[in-house]
Amino acid sequence: MEETISLQDIFSTLKRRLKLLIIIPLIALVISGLVSYFLLTPIYESSTQILVTQTTNENITQQDIRTNIEVINTYNDIIKSPAILDLVVAELNLDMSTSSLNSLISVSSQNNSQVVTLSVEHENPAAAANIANTTALVFQEKIVDLMNVDNVNVLSPAVVSDSPSPIKPNPTLNMAIALVVGLMAAVGLAFLLEYLDPTIKSEEELEKLLGLPLLGVVPNMDAELQGKQKS
């Protein structure tokens, strides 16, 4: 006979395991907070913008602008290439490889925009700004030799604010996720324990199990009362 579970059964199970549903999410919340605030290293981001345009003496046409936009994808690849990053590592005397520096840098541009955004993530906000600005300047200088063009200008250099905020970790988000995951784990564990528990917990459950109506209930007698009756 197929056993069905009603909403009342679900709520009864959750009620019986209420302590579990409170403790596990709280433990997950506390652990996530401790890890986010004390173990994970804060990462800061600094960005500079590069403008791809024509030289000042040229008459800019719509075709020139389209050409600049089309070449931006090539510029994005060049910025993160060893031809540029090797010079940045040497210029700043960085204690990292070119590939490691590459992993810290991201380059992006909006559709139909001549502006390229160069962003750097680093544990030190000042180092992030320094790497971003140096990379932009090195690219501006080397692009003349690499592509025989002079159409790159630094639009806005990266700066360090007085009180920089890390982009990650995000303790609030991490703790919220941990709370939800902890609650889901607690609910799953509650139903697992309920499934593995062979005891009969209510008169209704006994009626379902035997398929017979309940005629009466024998009350519990505490030990003290039983002792008095024997004497």
XYZ file of C-alpha atoms in Angstrom:
231
model
C 0.000 0.000 0.000
C 1.446 3.306 -1.024
C 2.092 5.662 1.865
C 1.214 9.310 1.374
C 2.609 12.227 3.336
C 0.292 15.083 4.202
C 1.168 18.667 5.024
C 0.313 17.888 8.613
C 2.944 15.128 8.625
C 5.518 17.532 7.215
C 4.771 20.213 9.783
C 4.795 17.642 12.574
C 8.219 16.429 11.489
C 9.604 19.959 11.338
C 8.101 20.764 14.724
C 9.694 17.704 16.324
C 13.080 18.665 14.838
C 12.753 22.393 15.545
C 15.931 22.475 17.609
C 17.838 20.985 14.680
C 16.324 23.556 12.300
C 17.619 26.359 14.508
C 21.057 25.060 15.493
C 22.392 23.998 12.067
C 21.607 27.285 10.224
C 23.070 29.280 13.138
C 26.260 27.215 13.061
C 26.532 27.734 9.284
C 25.928 31.467 9.755
C 28.629 31.813 12.422
C 31.195 29.770 10.470
C 30.551 31.780 7.302
C 30.935 35.049 9.203
C 34.197 33.962 10.832
C 35.636 32.762 7.526
C 34.538 35.887 5.628
C 35.803 38.382 8.204
C 38.933 36.683 9.521
C 40.216 34.047 7.075
C 39.515 35.278 3.543
C 41.870 37.944 2.208
C 40.093 41.129 1.057
C 40.490 41.817 -2.668
C 40.354 45.364 -4.047
C 39.702 46.490 -7.611
C 41.016 49.538 -9.398
C 40.162 50.589 -12.953
C 41.443 52.932 -15.608
C 39.775 53.868 -18.881
C 41.469 54.058 -22.262
C 40.006 55.979 -25.188
C 40.603 54.676 -28.696
C 40.343 57.631 -31.061
C 41.996 59.335 -34.002
C 44.975 61.644 -33.840
C 44.101 65.242 -33.078
C 44.732 66.616 -36.564
C 42.533 64.181 -38.450
C 38.947 64.777 -39.464
C 37.000 62.007 -37.764
C 34.385 60.303 -39.919
C 31.768 57.721 -39.062
C 33.874 55.110 -40.823
C 36.854 56.021 -38.603
C 34.748 55.487 -35.492
C 33.519 52.101 -36.760
C 37.104 51.094 -37.498
C 38.187 52.079 -33.992
C 35.382 50.048 -32.437
C 36.261 46.993 -34.540
C 39.932 47.170 -33.560
C 39.160 47.403 -29.832
C 38.879 43.599 -29.525
C 42.406 43.353 -30.868
C 43.564 45.987 -28.391
C 41.946 44.043 -25.541
C 44.035 40.997 -26.436
C 47.215 43.042 -26.805
C 46.794 44.638 -23.363
C 46.928 41.197 -21.697
C 49.685 39.841 -23.924
C 53.267 39.169 -22.728
C 54.429 42.006 -25.003
C 52.777 44.441 -22.586
C 52.746 42.578 -19.281
C 56.440 41.641 -19.387
C 57.227 45.351 -19.462
C 54.786 46.052 -16.622
C 56.406 43.384 -14.436
C 59.844 44.853 -15.148
C 58.687 48.462 -14.710
C 57.120 47.835 -11.296
C 59.594 45.124 -10.270
C 56.693 42.836 -9.445
C 57.339 39.570 -7.654
C 55.071 37.576 -9.953
C 55.074 35.971 -13.368
C 53.421 37.394 -16.445
C 50.712 34.731 -16.304
C 49.993 35.599 -12.659
C 49.677 39.264 -13.578
C 47.413 38.320 -16.473
C 45.019 36.617 -14.050
C 44.684 39.863 -12.059
C 43.732 41.959 -15.090
C 40.406 42.119 -16.906
C 39.677 44.207 -19.988
C 36.192 45.119 -21.187
C 34.350 47.537 -23.435
C 30.702 48.356 -24.051
C 29.097 47.732 -27.425
C 29.685 50.544 -29.910
C 31.972 52.312 -27.442
C 35.503 53.527 -28.048
C 36.310 53.332 -24.335
C 38.204 50.344 -22.941
C 38.063 49.677 -19.193
C 41.146 48.036 -17.702
C 40.567 46.632 -14.197
C 43.032 45.082 -11.759
C 42.234 43.016 -8.662
C 44.811 42.921 -5.873
C 45.097 42.487 -2.115
C 46.586 45.987 -1.917
C 44.387 48.818 -3.293
C 47.402 51.029 -4.028
C 49.109 48.197 -5.915
C 45.932 47.593 -7.933
C 45.822 51.253 -9.019
C 49.557 51.300 -9.765
C 49.370 48.184 -11.937
C 46.312 49.488 -13.803
C 47.915 52.856 -14.571
C 51.280 51.367 -15.540
C 49.642 48.815 -17.840
C 47.643 51.562 -19.553
C 50.732 53.741 -20.062
C 52.872 50.857 -21.340
C 50.106 49.874 -23.759
C 49.776 53.476 -24.949
C 53.502 53.587 -25.699
C 53.903 50.127 -27.235
C 50.839 50.227 -29.495
C 52.666 52.770 -31.656
C 55.359 50.182 -32.433
C 53.093 47.140 -32.529
C 50.405 48.475 -34.875
C 51.940 51.691 -36.187
C 49.067 53.777 -34.814
C 48.829 56.598 -32.319
C 45.170 56.561 -31.374
C 45.185 55.544 -27.705
C 44.777 57.963 -24.803
C 44.302 57.389 -21.087
C 40.863 58.811 -20.382
C 40.793 58.445 -16.595
C 43.629 56.985 -14.512
C 42.991 54.677 -11.578
C 42.949 56.358 -8.166
C 42.871 55.056 -4.602
C 40.094 56.409 -2.409
C 40.681 57.413 1.206
C 38.731 54.410 2.464
C 38.704 51.732 -0.256
C 36.165 48.933 0.025
C 37.031 45.391 -1.058
C 34.989 43.837 -3.852
C 35.261 40.431 -2.194
C 34.606 38.666 0.008
C 31.086 39.945 0.636
C 30.417 38.837 4.235
C 26.724 39.748 4.157
C 26.089 37.743 0.983
C 28.206 34.823 2.191
C 26.354 34.694 5.515
C 22.957 34.886 3.804
C 23.890 32.009 1.489
C 25.244 29.997 4.431
C 22.010 30.569 6.354
C 19.860 29.346 3.454
C 22.113 26.347 2.756
C 22.200 25.515 6.471
C 18.413 25.642 6.656
C 18.077 23.395 3.605
C 20.574 20.936 5.097
C 18.711 20.982 8.417
C 15.370 20.254 6.729
C 16.914 17.407 4.751
C 18.531 15.972 7.875
C 15.265 16.287 9.801
C 13.390 14.193 7.240
C 16.267 11.690 7.029
C 16.244 11.185 10.794
C 12.475 10.881 10.691
C 12.739 8.222 7.986
C 15.360 6.260 9.943
C 13.458 6.511 13.245
C 11.346 3.324 13.669
C 9.364 4.510 16.702
C 5.648 5.316 16.516
C 5.108 8.897 17.562
C 1.343 9.359 17.567
C -1.985 7.556 17.745
C -2.718 8.560 14.160
C 0.529 6.958 12.982
C -0.376 3.736 14.790
C -3.814 3.655 13.157
C -2.228 4.143 9.735
C 0.311 1.402 10.382
C -2.176 -1.224 11.616
C -5.173 -0.164 9.582
C -7.340 -0.540 12.686
C -9.276 2.013 14.726
C -7.836 3.108 18.061
C -9.995 1.889 20.962
C -8.138 3.435 23.893
C -4.868 4.775 25.250
C -2.979 3.480 28.298
C -1.571 6.503 30.178
C 1.995 6.649 31.476
C 2.504 6.279 35.227
C 5.538 7.866 36.791
C 7.856 5.796 38.966
C 6.899 7.539 42.224
C 3.205 6.782 41.768
C 3.946 3.185 40.903
C 6.015 2.824 44.081
C 3.184 4.123 46.267
C 0.734 1.693 44.729
C 3.050 -1.246 45.411
C 3.477 -0.252 49.070
